């Protein structure tokens, strides 16, 4: 059965889905979701490029920063934990550069958190030493080092909201096609903006990435001592919520073409939204991380 039909059947059985649940199925449904399918995603024959696909210099730049972190952390055994390593090219380039630093490399561990079996197969084509694969950070105890994510958080499933007389959450129904429905927003979505001291104007539509908050909380619990590097498309609240962003930042990528319709090419296109660095910083401080 096509993923589109599976989603339709779920809506008919359970009623409208939050956009967050729709996006989660479109991207991560077993075997059929975009990131769990066997289709090529990254590179010339895929849907988009990442910086690691374009130049080895990107990995070398990060590796140089990791060397500095290792020095600050008193040259102790060092772990790099990368979330969602994509094709594995960034990991390859970082290790290639760090191999020149014998003292660091000798006691270096590189841990990749990758839930997609299809992506693990791609990564293993490039990576032959120092690397281990894990389903979650909970499998990696006593992290002294660096937690790294490159274009990962922007693919977390997001809630979509719109401000009317009150904040409404967008749900997805089906009536001879997918339709959007508005329902009163849950308290956790309302509190998100209260915490950030953001007041949306009427008619403003945007995304809320609660999984990013869960992510920063989780990594703070397992990072014993070290640093977090997060590289992604995003902005501060002051940019995300000004008038020029009144329709949100959600975009889809298919064969290097972007569109704004997540309800087509389901399972065959990437869905992404800009992350809020103000939110990451705010909740990071709450969970004990300085920035």
PDB file of N, CA and C in Angstrom, residues 190-248:
ATOM      1  N   UNK A 190       1.004  26.940  23.335  1.00  0.00           N
ATOM      2  CA  UNK A 190       0.809  28.310  23.820  1.00  0.00           C
ATOM      3  C   UNK A 190       1.963  28.731  24.721  1.00  0.00           C
ATOM      4  N   UNK A 191       2.387  27.824  25.609  1.00  0.00           N
ATOM      5  CA  UNK A 191       3.473  28.139  26.545  1.00  0.00           C
ATOM      6  C   UNK A 191       4.809  28.324  25.839  1.00  0.00           C
ATOM      7  N   UNK A 192       4.971  27.697  24.684  1.00  0.00           N
ATOM      8  CA  UNK A 192       6.202  27.862  23.903  1.00  0.00           C
ATOM      9  C   UNK A 192       6.431  29.342  23.607  1.00  0.00           C
ATOM     10  N   UNK A 193       5.409  30.012  23.118  1.00  0.00           N
ATOM     11  CA  UNK A 193       5.553  31.434  22.794  1.00  0.00           C
ATOM     12  C   UNK A 193       5.625  32.298  24.043  1.00  0.00           C
ATOM     13  N   UNK A 194       4.913  31.917  25.093  1.00  0.00           N
ATOM     14  CA  UNK A 194       4.999  32.670  26.351  1.00  0.00           C
ATOM     15  C   UNK A 194       6.415  32.646  26.892  1.00  0.00           C
ATOM     16  N   UNK A 195       7.030  31.480  26.843  1.00  0.00           N
ATOM     17  CA  UNK A 195       8.398  31.351  27.350  1.00  0.00           C
ATOM     18  C   UNK A 195       9.369  32.216  26.556  1.00  0.00           C
ATOM     19  N   UNK A 196       9.150  32.285  25.244  1.00  0.00           N
ATOM     20  CA  UNK A 196      10.027  33.084  24.378  1.00  0.00           C
ATOM     21  C   UNK A 196       9.627  34.559  24.335  1.00  0.00           C
ATOM     22  N   UNK A 197       8.522  34.899  25.041  1.00  0.00           N
ATOM     23  CA  UNK A 197       8.006  36.271  25.053  1.00  0.00           C
ATOM     24  C   UNK A 197       7.701  36.756  23.635  1.00  0.00           C
ATOM     25  N   UNK A 198       7.014  35.890  22.880  1.00  0.00           N
ATOM     26  CA  UNK A 198       6.631  36.193  21.499  1.00  0.00           C
ATOM     27  C   UNK A 198       5.113  36.303  21.414  1.00  0.00           C
ATOM     28  N   UNK A 199       4.634  37.378  20.800  1.00  0.00           N
ATOM     29  CA  UNK A 199       3.212  37.560  20.539  1.00  0.00           C
ATOM     30  C   UNK A 199       3.007  37.609  19.028  1.00  0.00           C
ATOM     31  N   UNK A 200       2.374  36.585  18.478  1.00  0.00           N
ATOM     32  CA  UNK A 200       2.157  36.532  17.042  1.00  0.00           C
ATOM     33  C   UNK A 200       1.015  37.467  16.647  1.00  0.00           C
ATOM     34  N   UNK A 201       1.158  38.189  15.538  1.00  0.00           N
ATOM     35  CA  UNK A 201       0.029  38.994  15.043  1.00  0.00           C
ATOM     36  C   UNK A 201      -1.044  38.097  14.435  1.00  0.00           C
ATOM     37  N   UNK A 202      -2.245  38.611  14.349  1.00  0.00           N
ATOM     38  CA  UNK A 202      -3.350  37.851  13.793  1.00  0.00           C
ATOM     39  C   UNK A 202      -3.064  37.487  12.336  1.00  0.00           C
ATOM     40  N   UNK A 203      -3.342  36.226  11.991  1.00  0.00           N
ATOM     41  CA  UNK A 203      -3.112  35.738  10.636  1.00  0.00           C
ATOM     42  C   UNK A 203      -1.734  35.140  10.430  1.00  0.00           C
ATOM     43  N   UNK A 204      -0.868  35.220  11.447  1.00  0.00           N
ATOM     44  CA  UNK A 204       0.508  34.725  11.327  1.00  0.00           C
ATOM     45  C   UNK A 204       0.531  33.206  11.466  1.00  0.00           C
ATOM     46  N   UNK A 205       1.182  32.545  10.517  1.00  0.00           N
ATOM     47  CA  UNK A 205       1.312  31.081  10.519  1.00  0.00           C
ATOM     48  C   UNK A 205       2.787  30.730  10.672  1.00  0.00           C
ATOM     49  N   UNK A 206       3.069  29.733  11.503  1.00  0.00           N
ATOM     50  CA  UNK A 206       4.462  29.350  11.708  1.00  0.00           C
ATOM     51  C   UNK A 206       4.543  27.927  12.252  1.00  0.00           C
ATOM     52  N   UNK A 207       5.756  27.500  12.578  1.00  0.00           N
ATOM     53  CA  UNK A 207       5.990  26.143  13.072  1.00  0.00           C
ATOM     54  C   UNK A 207       6.526  26.188  14.505  1.00  0.00           C
ATOM     55  N   UNK A 208       6.258  25.136  15.256  1.00  0.00           N
ATOM     56  CA  UNK A 208       6.826  24.958  16.590  1.00  0.00           C
ATOM     57  C   UNK A 208       7.494  23.599  16.630  1.00  0.00           C
ATOM     58  N   UNK A 209       8.789  23.601  16.907  1.00  0.00           N
ATOM     59  CA  UNK A 209       9.580  22.374  16.909  1.00  0.00           C
ATOM     60  C   UNK A 209       9.806  21.928  18.352  1.00  0.00           C
ATOM     61  N   UNK A 210       8.814  21.233  18.914  1.00  0.00           N
ATOM     62  CA  UNK A 210       8.949  20.755  20.286  1.00  0.00           C
ATOM     63  C   UNK A 210      10.004  19.660  20.401  1.00  0.00           C
ATOM     64  N   UNK A 211      10.241  18.924  19.313  1.00  0.00           N
ATOM     65  CA  UNK A 211      11.252  17.861  19.357  1.00  0.00           C
ATOM     66  C   UNK A 211      12.649  18.442  19.530  1.00  0.00           C
ATOM     67  N   UNK A 212      12.862  19.670  19.043  1.00  0.00           N
ATOM     68  CA  UNK A 212      14.165  20.310  19.246  1.00  0.00           C
ATOM     69  C   UNK A 212      14.416  20.557  20.727  1.00  0.00           C
ATOM     70  N   UNK A 213      13.357  20.902  21.456  1.00  0.00           N
ATOM     71  CA  UNK A 213      13.482  21.106  22.905  1.00  0.00           C
ATOM     72  C   UNK A 213      13.762  19.783  23.604  1.00  0.00           C
ATOM     73  N   UNK A 214      13.058  18.729  23.182  1.00  0.00           N
ATOM     74  CA  UNK A 214      13.324  17.400  23.758  1.00  0.00           C
ATOM     75  C   UNK A 214      14.748  16.960  23.461  1.00  0.00           C
ATOM     76  N   UNK A 215      15.226  17.309  22.268  1.00  0.00           N
ATOM     77  CA  UNK A 215      16.586  16.932  21.862  1.00  0.00           C
ATOM     78  C   UNK A 215      17.632  17.621  22.732  1.00  0.00           C
ATOM     79  N   UNK A 216      17.496  18.924  22.932  1.00  0.00           N
ATOM     80  CA  UNK A 216      18.499  19.641  23.722  1.00  0.00           C
ATOM     81  C   UNK A 216      18.462  19.174  25.174  1.00  0.00           C
ATOM     82  N   UNK A 217      17.276  18.798  25.667  1.00  0.00           N
ATOM     83  CA  UNK A 217      17.181  18.257  27.021  1.00  0.00           C
ATOM     84  C   UNK A 217      17.920  16.925  27.114  1.00  0.00           C
ATOM     85  N   UNK A 218      17.721  16.063  26.117  1.00  0.00           N
ATOM     86  CA  UNK A 218      18.342  14.745  26.143  1.00  0.00           C
ATOM     87  C   UNK A 218      19.859  14.833  26.053  1.00  0.00           C
ATOM     88  N   UNK A 219      20.374  15.635  25.134  1.00  0.00           N
ATOM     89  CA  UNK A 219      21.834  15.691  24.989  1.00  0.00           C
ATOM     90  C   UNK A 219      22.471  16.303  26.234  1.00  0.00           C
ATOM     91  N   UNK A 220      21.753  17.216  26.903  1.00  0.00           N
ATOM     92  CA  UNK A 220      22.311  17.815  28.118  1.00  0.00           C
ATOM     93  C   UNK A 220      22.468  16.777  29.223  1.00  0.00           C
ATOM     94  N   UNK A 221      21.623  15.750  29.192  1.00  0.00           N
ATOM     95  CA  UNK A 221      21.674  14.716  30.225  1.00  0.00           C
ATOM     96  C   UNK A 221      22.830  13.744  30.016  1.00  0.00           C
ATOM     97  N   UNK A 222      23.291  13.615  28.777  1.00  0.00           N
ATOM     98  CA  UNK A 222      24.316  12.607  28.483  1.00  0.00           C
ATOM     99  C   UNK A 222      25.681  13.203  28.167  1.00  0.00           C
ATOM    100  N   UNK A 223      25.742  14.516  27.962  1.00  0.00           N
ATOM    101  CA  UNK A 223      27.030  15.173  27.750  1.00  0.00           C
ATOM    102  C   UNK A 223      27.645  15.471  29.110  1.00  0.00           C
ATOM    103  N   UNK A 224      28.668  14.686  29.456  1.00  0.00           N
ATOM    104  CA  UNK A 224      29.285  14.843  30.772  1.00  0.00           C
ATOM    105  C   UNK A 224      30.086  16.134  30.832  1.00  0.00           C
ATOM    106  N   UNK A 225      30.889  16.359  29.790  1.00  0.00           N
ATOM    107  CA  UNK A 225      31.687  17.574  29.688  1.00  0.00           C
ATOM    108  C   UNK A 225      32.036  17.779  28.220  1.00  0.00           C
ATOM    109  N   UNK A 226      31.785  18.984  27.725  1.00  0.00           N
ATOM    110  CA  UNK A 226      32.136  19.206  26.327  1.00  0.00           C
ATOM    111  C   UNK A 226      31.267  20.250  25.651  1.00  0.00           C
ATOM    112  N   UNK A 227      31.031  20.025  24.366  1.00  0.00           N
ATOM    113  CA  UNK A 227      30.428  21.045  23.518  1.00  0.00           C
ATOM    114  C   UNK A 227      29.355  20.444  22.611  1.00  0.00           C
ATOM    115  N   UNK A 228      28.474  21.327  22.125  1.00  0.00           N
ATOM    116  CA  UNK A 228      27.468  20.951  21.143  1.00  0.00           C
ATOM    117  C   UNK A 228      27.638  21.861  19.928  1.00  0.00           C
ATOM    118  N   UNK A 229      27.762  21.260  18.748  1.00  0.00           N
ATOM    119  CA  UNK A 229      27.778  22.014  17.496  1.00  0.00           C
ATOM    120  C   UNK A 229      26.514  21.665  16.720  1.00  0.00           C
ATOM    121  N   UNK A 230      25.692  22.671  16.470  1.00  0.00           N
ATOM    122  CA  UNK A 230      24.466  22.473  15.696  1.00  0.00           C
ATOM    123  C   UNK A 230      24.511  23.377  14.474  1.00  0.00           C
ATOM    124  N   UNK A 231      24.523  22.759  13.301  1.00  0.00           N
ATOM    125  CA  UNK A 231      24.592  23.499  12.040  1.00  0.00           C
ATOM    126  C   UNK A 231      23.284  23.259  11.298  1.00  0.00           C
ATOM    127  N   UNK A 232      22.570  24.340  10.989  1.00  0.00           N
ATOM    128  CA  UNK A 232      21.258  24.136  10.395  1.00  0.00           C
ATOM    129  C   UNK A 232      20.720  25.433   9.813  1.00  0.00           C
ATOM    130  N   UNK A 233      19.639  25.286   9.042  1.00  0.00           N
ATOM    131  CA  UNK A 233      18.892  26.446   8.576  1.00  0.00           C
ATOM    132  C   UNK A 233      18.047  26.945   9.731  1.00  0.00           C
ATOM    133  N   UNK A 234      18.152  28.221  10.067  1.00  0.00           N
ATOM    134  CA  UNK A 234      17.367  28.735  11.164  1.00  0.00           C
ATOM    135  C   UNK A 234      17.698  30.176  11.467  1.00  0.00           C
ATOM    136  N   UNK A 235      17.016  30.712  12.468  1.00  0.00           N
ATOM    137  CA  UNK A 235      17.169  32.116  12.838  1.00  0.00           C
ATOM    138  C   UNK A 235      16.800  32.283  14.303  1.00  0.00           C
ATOM    139  N   UNK A 236      16.966  33.498  14.794  1.00  0.00           N
ATOM    140  CA  UNK A 236      16.473  33.858  16.114  1.00  0.00           C
ATOM    141  C   UNK A 236      14.995  34.209  16.023  1.00  0.00           C
ATOM    142  N   UNK A 237      14.340  34.269  17.166  1.00  0.00           N
ATOM    143  CA  UNK A 237      12.912  34.609  17.192  1.00  0.00           C
ATOM    144  C   UNK A 237      12.637  35.929  16.486  1.00  0.00           C
ATOM    145  N   UNK A 238      13.533  36.894  16.643  1.00  0.00           N
ATOM    146  CA  UNK A 238      13.321  38.218  16.058  1.00  0.00           C
ATOM    147  C   UNK A 238      13.208  38.166  14.544  1.00  0.00           C
ATOM    148  N   UNK A 239      13.834  37.174  13.912  1.00  0.00           N
ATOM    149  CA  UNK A 239      13.740  37.019  12.461  1.00  0.00           C
ATOM    150  C   UNK A 239      12.591  36.105  12.065  1.00  0.00           C
ATOM    151  N   UNK A 240      12.391  35.032  12.819  1.00  0.00           N
ATOM    152  CA  UNK A 240      11.372  34.045  12.439  1.00  0.00           C
ATOM    153  C   UNK A 240       9.955  34.590  12.521  1.00  0.00           C
ATOM    154  N   UNK A 241       9.736  35.540  13.422  1.00  0.00           N
ATOM    155  CA  UNK A 241       8.367  35.966  13.674  1.00  0.00           C
ATOM    156  C   UNK A 241       8.087  37.405  13.245  1.00  0.00           C
ATOM    157  N   UNK A 242       8.886  37.940  12.339  1.00  0.00           N
ATOM    158  CA  UNK A 242       8.555  39.259  11.797  1.00  0.00           C
ATOM    159  C   UNK A 242       7.647  39.096  10.578  1.00  0.00           C
ATOM    160  N   UNK A 243       7.103  40.201  10.096  1.00  0.00           N
ATOM    161  CA  UNK A 243       6.073  40.166   9.066  1.00  0.00           C
ATOM    162  C   UNK A 243       6.439  39.414   7.800  1.00  0.00           C
ATOM    163  N   UNK A 244       7.708  39.431   7.414  1.00  0.00           N
ATOM    164  CA  UNK A 244       8.119  38.751   6.193  1.00  0.00           C
ATOM    165  C   UNK A 244       8.066  37.244   6.272  1.00  0.00           C
ATOM    166  N   UNK A 245       7.843  36.712   7.481  1.00  0.00           N
ATOM    167  CA  UNK A 245       7.774  35.259   7.681  1.00  0.00           C
ATOM    168  C   UNK A 245       6.354  34.817   8.033  1.00  0.00           C
ATOM    169  N   UNK A 246       5.352  35.580   7.655  1.00  0.00           N
ATOM    170  CA  UNK A 246       3.988  35.360   8.141  1.00  0.00           C
ATOM    171  C   UNK A 246       3.348  34.078   7.623  1.00  0.00           C
ATOM    172  N   UNK A 247       3.975  33.410   6.651  1.00  0.00           N
ATOM    173  CA  UNK A 247       3.447  32.123   6.176  1.00  0.00           C
ATOM    174  C   UNK A 247       4.301  30.951   6.642  1.00  0.00           C
ATOM    175  N   UNK A 248       5.282  31.208   7.516  1.00  0.00           N
ATOM    176  CA  UNK A 248       6.125  30.137   8.034  1.00  0.00           C
ATOM    177  C   UNK A 248       7.325  29.856   7.156  1.00  0.00           C
TER     178      UNK A 248
END
